[in-house]
Short mmCIF file of C-alpha atoms in Angstrom, two decimals:
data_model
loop_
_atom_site.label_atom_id
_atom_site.label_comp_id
_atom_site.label_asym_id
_atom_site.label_seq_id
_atom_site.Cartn_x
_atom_site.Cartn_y
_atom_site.Cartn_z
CA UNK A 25 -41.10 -73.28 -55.28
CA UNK A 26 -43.71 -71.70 -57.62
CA UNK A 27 -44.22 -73.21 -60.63
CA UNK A 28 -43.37 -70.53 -63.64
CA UNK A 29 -46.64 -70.43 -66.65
CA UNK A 30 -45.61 -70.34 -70.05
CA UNK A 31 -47.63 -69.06 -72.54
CA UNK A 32 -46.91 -69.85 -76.24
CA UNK A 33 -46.70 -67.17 -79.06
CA UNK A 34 -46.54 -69.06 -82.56
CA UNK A 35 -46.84 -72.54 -83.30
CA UNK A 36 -43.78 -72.86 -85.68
CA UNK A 37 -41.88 -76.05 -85.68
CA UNK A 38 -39.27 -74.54 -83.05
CA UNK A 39 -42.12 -74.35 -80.15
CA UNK A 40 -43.08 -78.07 -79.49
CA UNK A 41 -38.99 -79.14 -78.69
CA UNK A 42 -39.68 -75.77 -76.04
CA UNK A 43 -42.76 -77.23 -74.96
CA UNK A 44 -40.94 -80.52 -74.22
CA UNK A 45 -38.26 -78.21 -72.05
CA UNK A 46 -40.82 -77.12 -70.40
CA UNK A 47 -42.38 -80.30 -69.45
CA UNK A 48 -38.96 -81.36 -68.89
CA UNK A 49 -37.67 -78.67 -66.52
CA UNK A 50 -38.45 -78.62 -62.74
CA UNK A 51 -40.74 -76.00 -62.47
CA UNK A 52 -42.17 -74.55 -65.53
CA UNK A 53 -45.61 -75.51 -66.99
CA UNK A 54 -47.25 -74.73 -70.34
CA UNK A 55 -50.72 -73.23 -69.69
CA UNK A 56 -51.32 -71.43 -72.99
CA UNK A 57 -50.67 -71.12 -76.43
CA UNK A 58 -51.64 -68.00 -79.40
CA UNK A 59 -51.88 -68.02 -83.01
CA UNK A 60 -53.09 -65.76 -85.51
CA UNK A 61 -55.56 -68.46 -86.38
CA UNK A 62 -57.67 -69.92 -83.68
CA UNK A 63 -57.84 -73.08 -85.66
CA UNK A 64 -54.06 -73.34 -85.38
CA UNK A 65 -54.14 -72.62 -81.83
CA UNK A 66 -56.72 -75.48 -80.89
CA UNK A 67 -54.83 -77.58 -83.31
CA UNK A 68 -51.45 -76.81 -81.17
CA UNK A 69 -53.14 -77.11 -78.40
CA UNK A 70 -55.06 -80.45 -78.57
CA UNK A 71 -51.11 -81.92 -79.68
CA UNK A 72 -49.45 -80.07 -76.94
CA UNK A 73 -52.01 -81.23 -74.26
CA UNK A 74 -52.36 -77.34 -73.47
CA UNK A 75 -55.46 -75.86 -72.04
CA UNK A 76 -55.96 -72.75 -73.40
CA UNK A 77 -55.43 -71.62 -77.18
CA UNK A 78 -56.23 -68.39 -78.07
CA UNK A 79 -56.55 -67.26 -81.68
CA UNK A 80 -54.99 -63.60 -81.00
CA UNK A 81 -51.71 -63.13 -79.34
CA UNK A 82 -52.88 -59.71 -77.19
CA UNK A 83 -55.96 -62.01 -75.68
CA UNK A 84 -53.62 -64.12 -74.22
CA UNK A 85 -50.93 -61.65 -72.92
CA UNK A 86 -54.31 -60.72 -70.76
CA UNK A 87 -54.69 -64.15 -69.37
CA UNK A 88 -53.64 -63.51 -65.51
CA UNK A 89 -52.80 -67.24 -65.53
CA UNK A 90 -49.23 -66.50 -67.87
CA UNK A 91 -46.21 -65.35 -65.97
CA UNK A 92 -43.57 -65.36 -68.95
CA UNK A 93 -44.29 -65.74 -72.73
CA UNK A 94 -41.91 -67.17 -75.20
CA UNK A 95 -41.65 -66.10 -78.79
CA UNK A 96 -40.96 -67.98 -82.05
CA UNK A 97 -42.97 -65.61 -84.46
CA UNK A 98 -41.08 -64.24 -87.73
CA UNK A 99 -37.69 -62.41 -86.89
CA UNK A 100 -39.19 -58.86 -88.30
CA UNK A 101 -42.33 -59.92 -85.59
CA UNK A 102 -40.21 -60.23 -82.97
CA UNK A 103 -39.76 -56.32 -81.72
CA UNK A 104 -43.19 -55.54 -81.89
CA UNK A 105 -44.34 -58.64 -80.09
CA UNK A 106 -41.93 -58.27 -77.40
CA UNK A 107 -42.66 -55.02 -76.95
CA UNK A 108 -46.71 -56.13 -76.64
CA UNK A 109 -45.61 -58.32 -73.96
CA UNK A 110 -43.43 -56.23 -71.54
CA UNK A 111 -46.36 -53.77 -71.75
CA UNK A 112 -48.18 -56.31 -70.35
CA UNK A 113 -46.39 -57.15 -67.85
CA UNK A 114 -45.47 -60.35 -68.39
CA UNK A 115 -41.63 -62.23 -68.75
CA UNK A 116 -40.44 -62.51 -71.85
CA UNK A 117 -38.15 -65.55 -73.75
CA UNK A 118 -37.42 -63.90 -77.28
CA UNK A 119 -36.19 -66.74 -80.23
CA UNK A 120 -33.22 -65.61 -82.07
CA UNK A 121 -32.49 -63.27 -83.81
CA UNK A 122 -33.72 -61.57 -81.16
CA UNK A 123 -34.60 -58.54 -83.15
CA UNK A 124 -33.79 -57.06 -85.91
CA UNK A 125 -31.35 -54.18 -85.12
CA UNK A 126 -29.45 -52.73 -82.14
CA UNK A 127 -31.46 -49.85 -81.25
CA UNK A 128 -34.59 -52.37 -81.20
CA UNK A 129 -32.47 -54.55 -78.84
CA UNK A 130 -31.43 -51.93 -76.46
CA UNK A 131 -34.89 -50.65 -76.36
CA UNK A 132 -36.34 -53.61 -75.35
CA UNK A 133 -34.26 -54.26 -72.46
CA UNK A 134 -35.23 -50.45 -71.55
CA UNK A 135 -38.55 -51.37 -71.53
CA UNK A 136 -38.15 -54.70 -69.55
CA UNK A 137 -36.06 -52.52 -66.86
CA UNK A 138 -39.12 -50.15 -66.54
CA UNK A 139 -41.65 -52.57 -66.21
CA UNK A 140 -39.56 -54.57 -63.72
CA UNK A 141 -39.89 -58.05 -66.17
CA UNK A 142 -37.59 -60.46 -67.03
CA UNK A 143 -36.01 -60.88 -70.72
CA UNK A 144 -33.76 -63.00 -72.37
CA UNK A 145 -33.17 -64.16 -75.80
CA UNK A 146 -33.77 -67.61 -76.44
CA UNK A 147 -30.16 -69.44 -76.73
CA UNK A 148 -30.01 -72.80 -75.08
CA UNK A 149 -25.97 -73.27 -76.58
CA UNK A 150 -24.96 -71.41 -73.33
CA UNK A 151 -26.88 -73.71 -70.95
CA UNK A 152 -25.89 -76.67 -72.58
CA UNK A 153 -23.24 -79.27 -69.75
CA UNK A 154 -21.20 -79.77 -73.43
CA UNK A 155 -20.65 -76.35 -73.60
CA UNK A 156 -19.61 -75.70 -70.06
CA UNK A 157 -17.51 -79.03 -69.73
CA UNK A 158 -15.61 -77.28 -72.84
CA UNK A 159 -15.08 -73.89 -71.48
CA UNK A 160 -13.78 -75.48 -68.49
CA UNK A 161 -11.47 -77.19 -70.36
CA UNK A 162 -10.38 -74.13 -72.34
CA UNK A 163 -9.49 -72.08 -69.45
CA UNK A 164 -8.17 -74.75 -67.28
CA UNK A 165 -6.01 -75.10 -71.07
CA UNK A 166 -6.21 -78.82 -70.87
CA UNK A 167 -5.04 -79.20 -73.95
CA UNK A 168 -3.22 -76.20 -74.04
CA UNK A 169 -4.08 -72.69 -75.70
CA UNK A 170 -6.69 -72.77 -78.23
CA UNK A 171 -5.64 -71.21 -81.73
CA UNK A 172 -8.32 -72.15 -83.94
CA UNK A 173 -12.36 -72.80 -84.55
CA UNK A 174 -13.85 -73.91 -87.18
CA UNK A 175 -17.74 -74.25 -87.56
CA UNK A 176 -20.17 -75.63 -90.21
CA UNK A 177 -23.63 -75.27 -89.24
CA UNK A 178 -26.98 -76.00 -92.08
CA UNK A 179 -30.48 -76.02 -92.59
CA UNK A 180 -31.05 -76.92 -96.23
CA UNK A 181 -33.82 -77.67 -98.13
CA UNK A 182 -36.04 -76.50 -95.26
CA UNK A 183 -38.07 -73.71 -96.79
CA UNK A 184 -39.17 -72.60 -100.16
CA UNK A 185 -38.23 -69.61 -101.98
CA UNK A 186 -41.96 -68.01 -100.67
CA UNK A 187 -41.64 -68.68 -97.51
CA UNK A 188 -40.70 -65.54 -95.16
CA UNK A 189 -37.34 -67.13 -94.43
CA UNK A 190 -36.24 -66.00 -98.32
CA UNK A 191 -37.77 -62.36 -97.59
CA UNK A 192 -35.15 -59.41 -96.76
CA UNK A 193 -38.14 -57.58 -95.38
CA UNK A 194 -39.50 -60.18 -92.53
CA UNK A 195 -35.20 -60.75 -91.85
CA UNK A 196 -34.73 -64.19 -92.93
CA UNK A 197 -31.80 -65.16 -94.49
CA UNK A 198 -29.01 -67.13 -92.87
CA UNK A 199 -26.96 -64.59 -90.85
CA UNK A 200 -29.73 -63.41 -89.22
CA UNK A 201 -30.75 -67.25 -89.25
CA UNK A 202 -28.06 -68.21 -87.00
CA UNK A 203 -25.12 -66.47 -86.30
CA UNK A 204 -26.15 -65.96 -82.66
CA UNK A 205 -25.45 -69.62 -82.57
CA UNK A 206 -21.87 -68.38 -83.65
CA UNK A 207 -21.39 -65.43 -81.80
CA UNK A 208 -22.56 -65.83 -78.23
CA UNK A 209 -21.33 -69.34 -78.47
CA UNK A 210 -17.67 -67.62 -78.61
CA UNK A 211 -18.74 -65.09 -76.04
CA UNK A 212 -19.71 -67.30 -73.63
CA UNK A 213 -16.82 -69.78 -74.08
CA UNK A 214 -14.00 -67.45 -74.31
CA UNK A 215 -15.63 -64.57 -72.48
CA UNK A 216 -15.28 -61.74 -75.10
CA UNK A 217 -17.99 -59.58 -76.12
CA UNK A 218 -16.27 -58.43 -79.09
CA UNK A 219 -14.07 -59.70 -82.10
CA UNK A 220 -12.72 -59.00 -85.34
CA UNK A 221 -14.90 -60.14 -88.32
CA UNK A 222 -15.59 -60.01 -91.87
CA UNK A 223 -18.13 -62.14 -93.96
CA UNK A 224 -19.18 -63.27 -97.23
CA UNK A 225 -22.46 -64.40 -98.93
CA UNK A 226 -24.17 -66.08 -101.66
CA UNK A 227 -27.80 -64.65 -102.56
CA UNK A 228 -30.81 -66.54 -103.25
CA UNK A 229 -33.17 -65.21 -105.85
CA UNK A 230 -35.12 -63.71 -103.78
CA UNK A 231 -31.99 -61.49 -102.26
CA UNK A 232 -31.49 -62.96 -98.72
CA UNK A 233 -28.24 -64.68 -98.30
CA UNK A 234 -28.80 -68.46 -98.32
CA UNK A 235 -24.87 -69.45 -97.38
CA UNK A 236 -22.80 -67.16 -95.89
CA UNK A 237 -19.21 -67.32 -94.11
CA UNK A 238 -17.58 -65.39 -91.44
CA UNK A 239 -13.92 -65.06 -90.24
CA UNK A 240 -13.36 -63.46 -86.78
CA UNK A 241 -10.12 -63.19 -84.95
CA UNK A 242 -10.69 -62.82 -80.91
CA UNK A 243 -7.87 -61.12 -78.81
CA UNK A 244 -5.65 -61.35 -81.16
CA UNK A 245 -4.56 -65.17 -81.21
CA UNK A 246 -7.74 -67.32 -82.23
CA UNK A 247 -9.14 -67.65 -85.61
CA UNK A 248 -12.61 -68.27 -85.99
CA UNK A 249 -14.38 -69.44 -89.52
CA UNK A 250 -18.21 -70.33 -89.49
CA UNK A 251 -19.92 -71.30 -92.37
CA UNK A 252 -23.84 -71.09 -92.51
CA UNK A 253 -26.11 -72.27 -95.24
CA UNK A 254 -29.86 -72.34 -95.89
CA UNK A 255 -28.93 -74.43 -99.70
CA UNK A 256 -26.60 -76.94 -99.11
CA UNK A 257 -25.95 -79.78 -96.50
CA UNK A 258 -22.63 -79.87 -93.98
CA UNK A 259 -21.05 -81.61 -91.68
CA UNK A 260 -22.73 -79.43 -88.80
CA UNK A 261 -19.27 -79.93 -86.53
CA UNK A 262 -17.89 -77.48 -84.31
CA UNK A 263 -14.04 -78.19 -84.08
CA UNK A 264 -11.44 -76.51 -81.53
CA UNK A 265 -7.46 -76.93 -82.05
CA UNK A 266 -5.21 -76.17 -79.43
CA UNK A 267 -1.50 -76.91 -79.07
CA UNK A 268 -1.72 -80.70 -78.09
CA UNK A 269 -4.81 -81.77 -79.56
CA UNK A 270 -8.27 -80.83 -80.97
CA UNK A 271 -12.13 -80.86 -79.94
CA UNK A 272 -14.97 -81.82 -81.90
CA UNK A 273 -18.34 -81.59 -81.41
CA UNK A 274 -21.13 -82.33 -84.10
CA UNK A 275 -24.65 -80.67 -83.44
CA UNK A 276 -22.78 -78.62 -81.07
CA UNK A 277 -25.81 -75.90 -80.49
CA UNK A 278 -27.54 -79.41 -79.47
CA UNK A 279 -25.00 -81.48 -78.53
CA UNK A 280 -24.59 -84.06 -76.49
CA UNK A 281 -21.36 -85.67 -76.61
CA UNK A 282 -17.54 -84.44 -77.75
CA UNK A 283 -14.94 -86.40 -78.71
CA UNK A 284 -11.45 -85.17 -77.11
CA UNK A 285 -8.10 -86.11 -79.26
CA UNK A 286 -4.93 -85.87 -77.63
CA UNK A 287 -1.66 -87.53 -77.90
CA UNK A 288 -3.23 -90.04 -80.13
CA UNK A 289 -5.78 -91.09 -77.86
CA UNK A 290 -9.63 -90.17 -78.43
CA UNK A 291 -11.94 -89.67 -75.12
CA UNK A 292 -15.77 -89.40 -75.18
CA UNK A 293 -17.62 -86.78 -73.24
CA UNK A 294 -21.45 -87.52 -73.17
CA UNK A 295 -24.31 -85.74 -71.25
CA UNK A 296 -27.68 -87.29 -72.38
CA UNK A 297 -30.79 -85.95 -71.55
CA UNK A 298 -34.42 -86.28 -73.27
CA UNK A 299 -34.71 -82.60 -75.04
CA UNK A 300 -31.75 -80.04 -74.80
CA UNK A 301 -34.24 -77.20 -74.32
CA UNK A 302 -34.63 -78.52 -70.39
CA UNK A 303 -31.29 -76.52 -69.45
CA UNK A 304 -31.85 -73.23 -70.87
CA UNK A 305 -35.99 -73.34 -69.58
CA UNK A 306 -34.24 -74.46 -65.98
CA UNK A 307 -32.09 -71.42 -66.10
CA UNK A 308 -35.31 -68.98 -66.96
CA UNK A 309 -37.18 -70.15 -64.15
CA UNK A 310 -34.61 -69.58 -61.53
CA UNK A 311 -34.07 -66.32 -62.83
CA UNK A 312 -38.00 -65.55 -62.72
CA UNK A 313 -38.25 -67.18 -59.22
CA UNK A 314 -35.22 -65.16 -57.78
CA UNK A 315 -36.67 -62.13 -59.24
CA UNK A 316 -33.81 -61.21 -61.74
CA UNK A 317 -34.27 -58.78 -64.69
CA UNK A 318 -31.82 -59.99 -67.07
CA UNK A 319 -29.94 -64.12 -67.14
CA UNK A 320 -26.29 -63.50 -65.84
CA UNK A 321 -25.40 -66.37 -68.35
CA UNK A 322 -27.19 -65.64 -71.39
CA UNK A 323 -26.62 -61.67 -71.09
CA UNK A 324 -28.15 -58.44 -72.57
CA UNK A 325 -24.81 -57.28 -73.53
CA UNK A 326 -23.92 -60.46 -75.28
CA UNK A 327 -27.25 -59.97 -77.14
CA UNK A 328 -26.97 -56.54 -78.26
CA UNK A 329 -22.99 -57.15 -79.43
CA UNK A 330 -24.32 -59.66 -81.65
CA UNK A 331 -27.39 -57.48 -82.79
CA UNK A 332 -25.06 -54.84 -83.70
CA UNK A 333 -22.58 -57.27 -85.36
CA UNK A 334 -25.72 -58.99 -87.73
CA UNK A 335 -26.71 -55.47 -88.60
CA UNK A 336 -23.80 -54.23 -89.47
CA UNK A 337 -22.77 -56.72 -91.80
CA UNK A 338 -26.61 -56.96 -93.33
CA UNK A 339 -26.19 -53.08 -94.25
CA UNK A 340 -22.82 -53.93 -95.59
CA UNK A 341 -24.91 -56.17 -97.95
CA UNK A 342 -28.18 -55.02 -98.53
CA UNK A 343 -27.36 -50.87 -98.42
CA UNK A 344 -30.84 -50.61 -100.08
CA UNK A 345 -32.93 -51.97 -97.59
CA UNK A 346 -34.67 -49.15 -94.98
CA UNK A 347 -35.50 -51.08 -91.50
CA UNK A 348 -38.59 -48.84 -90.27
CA UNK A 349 -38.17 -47.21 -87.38
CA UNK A 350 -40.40 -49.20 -84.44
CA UNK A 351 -38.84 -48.34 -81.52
CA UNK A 352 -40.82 -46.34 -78.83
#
């Protein structure tokens, strides 16, 4: 099989556990990586082991040695550099939130349609053998029917109040932070596209919401609450109750393990591998080497539900705030 060339836009924090996916993964290979500063590039590069750095993201989406780039620039960024890629021609693996609005979403994967390239967003939860062991579990109803979910998910401490992660403009905040994590987690698992939802936040100073909590109801019968904060620390813990037992899983868009409780007894599920990234890269590269547009798992329409779900509730909060208009 042909090995599948990454190239590298950003050198956030996020890109070197990718990088190790891709060293991981059976066929992909990192061959290049962009910054807006060269020096960062080299720098990146030189700690990655990468050959090529380029100081200017459009120089390397003309490097005929990258078949697919992934993207871990700033969430307003990510549109517009998407966009630059499929133009180019080349694959694209977008990091969450994928964009910024639906219409941006739905463009994109217009775009990626014309120009016959591949596009996914970037959400290893779906790939992960925890995740799958559990949604065979919850429709073979092992434990019985599932009524309840209850998630706590955190990142606190991590950035400063000036950092573009506080800025309403450049879409930080933590809904659009993380409730993909949420939402095409359920999806996937229960295999809805849509639920019932309503959320909550508390603002930073700088306006973005720094906690925020959402309660969905799906088909009708299974409560959902998922609690996301930028400010404080939880237990991160994803727990399912059903009729004779519950689920847990801590880390759980990581995870590794769950612990099963039923009739008094606990049972420990465990999948270990080196870097969790290796199962979601895996899945890109057959999908690039069987010449497929969109993932079947990790699909457009469970990206543009959740686009248009994020929005939604951001308007609901932050009526003042204009998104330009960048679509083409």
């Amino acid at each position: 099989m042909k090995k599948i060339r990454y190239g590298i836009c950003s050198t956030a924090s996020i890109v070197g556990r990718f990088i190790q996916g891709i060293h991981n993964s059976e066929y992909g290979e990192v061959v290049a990586i962009s910054s807006r500063s060269i020096h960062k590039a080299q720098q990146a590069a030189r700690q990655y082991k990468i050959d090529k750095a380029y100081g200017d993201y459009k120089e390397m989406l003309q490097d005929p040695d990258v078949d697919v780039v992934y993207i871990a620039t700033p969430n307003a960024n990510h549109y517009q550099d998407a966009l630059l890629a499929i133009l180019a021609n080349k694959h694209v693996v977008l990091e969450k939130p994928f964009v910024l609005t639906k219409q941006q979403a739905q463009q994109l994967f217009i775009e990626a349609q014309n120009h016959r390239v591949f596009l996914m967003e970037a959400q290893k939860i779906v790939f992960l053998p925890i995740t799958n062991h559990l949604k065979k579990l919850i429709q073979e109803k092992a434990l019985g029917d599932l009524h309840y979910v209850n998630m706590t998910s955190s990142f606190p401490n991590r950035f400063d109040y000036d950092h573009w992660m506080y800025s309403l403009q450049y879409g930080g905040g933590a809904l659009y932070g993380s409730t993909a994590y949420t939402t095409e987690y359920l999806m996937h698992l229960l295999n809805v596209l849509t639920m019932e939802y309503q959320a909550v936040q508390v603002k930073a100073p700088t306006g973005v919401d720094e906690f925020c909590q959402l309660q969905m109801v799906i088909d009708h019968q299974v409560v959902v609450s998922s609690c996301i904060s930028m400010n404080v620390a939880t237990k991160n813990v994803a727990t399912f109750y059903f009729d004779e037992g519950y689920i847990e899983i801590e880390n759980y868009w990581k995870a590794r393990k769950m612990k099963i409780v039923q009739d008094g007894t606990e049972q420990i599920i465990e999948y270990p591998c080196e870097c969790e990234f290796v199962y979601e890269v895996n899945h890109v590269n057959e999908c690039i080497q069987q010449g497929l547009l969109t993932s079947p798992m990790m699909t457009k329409e469970m990206t543009i539900q959740t686009m248009d779900m994020v929005e939604s509730i951001f308007r609901s909060w932050n009526p003042e705030v204009i998104r330009e208009k960048e679509c083409v």
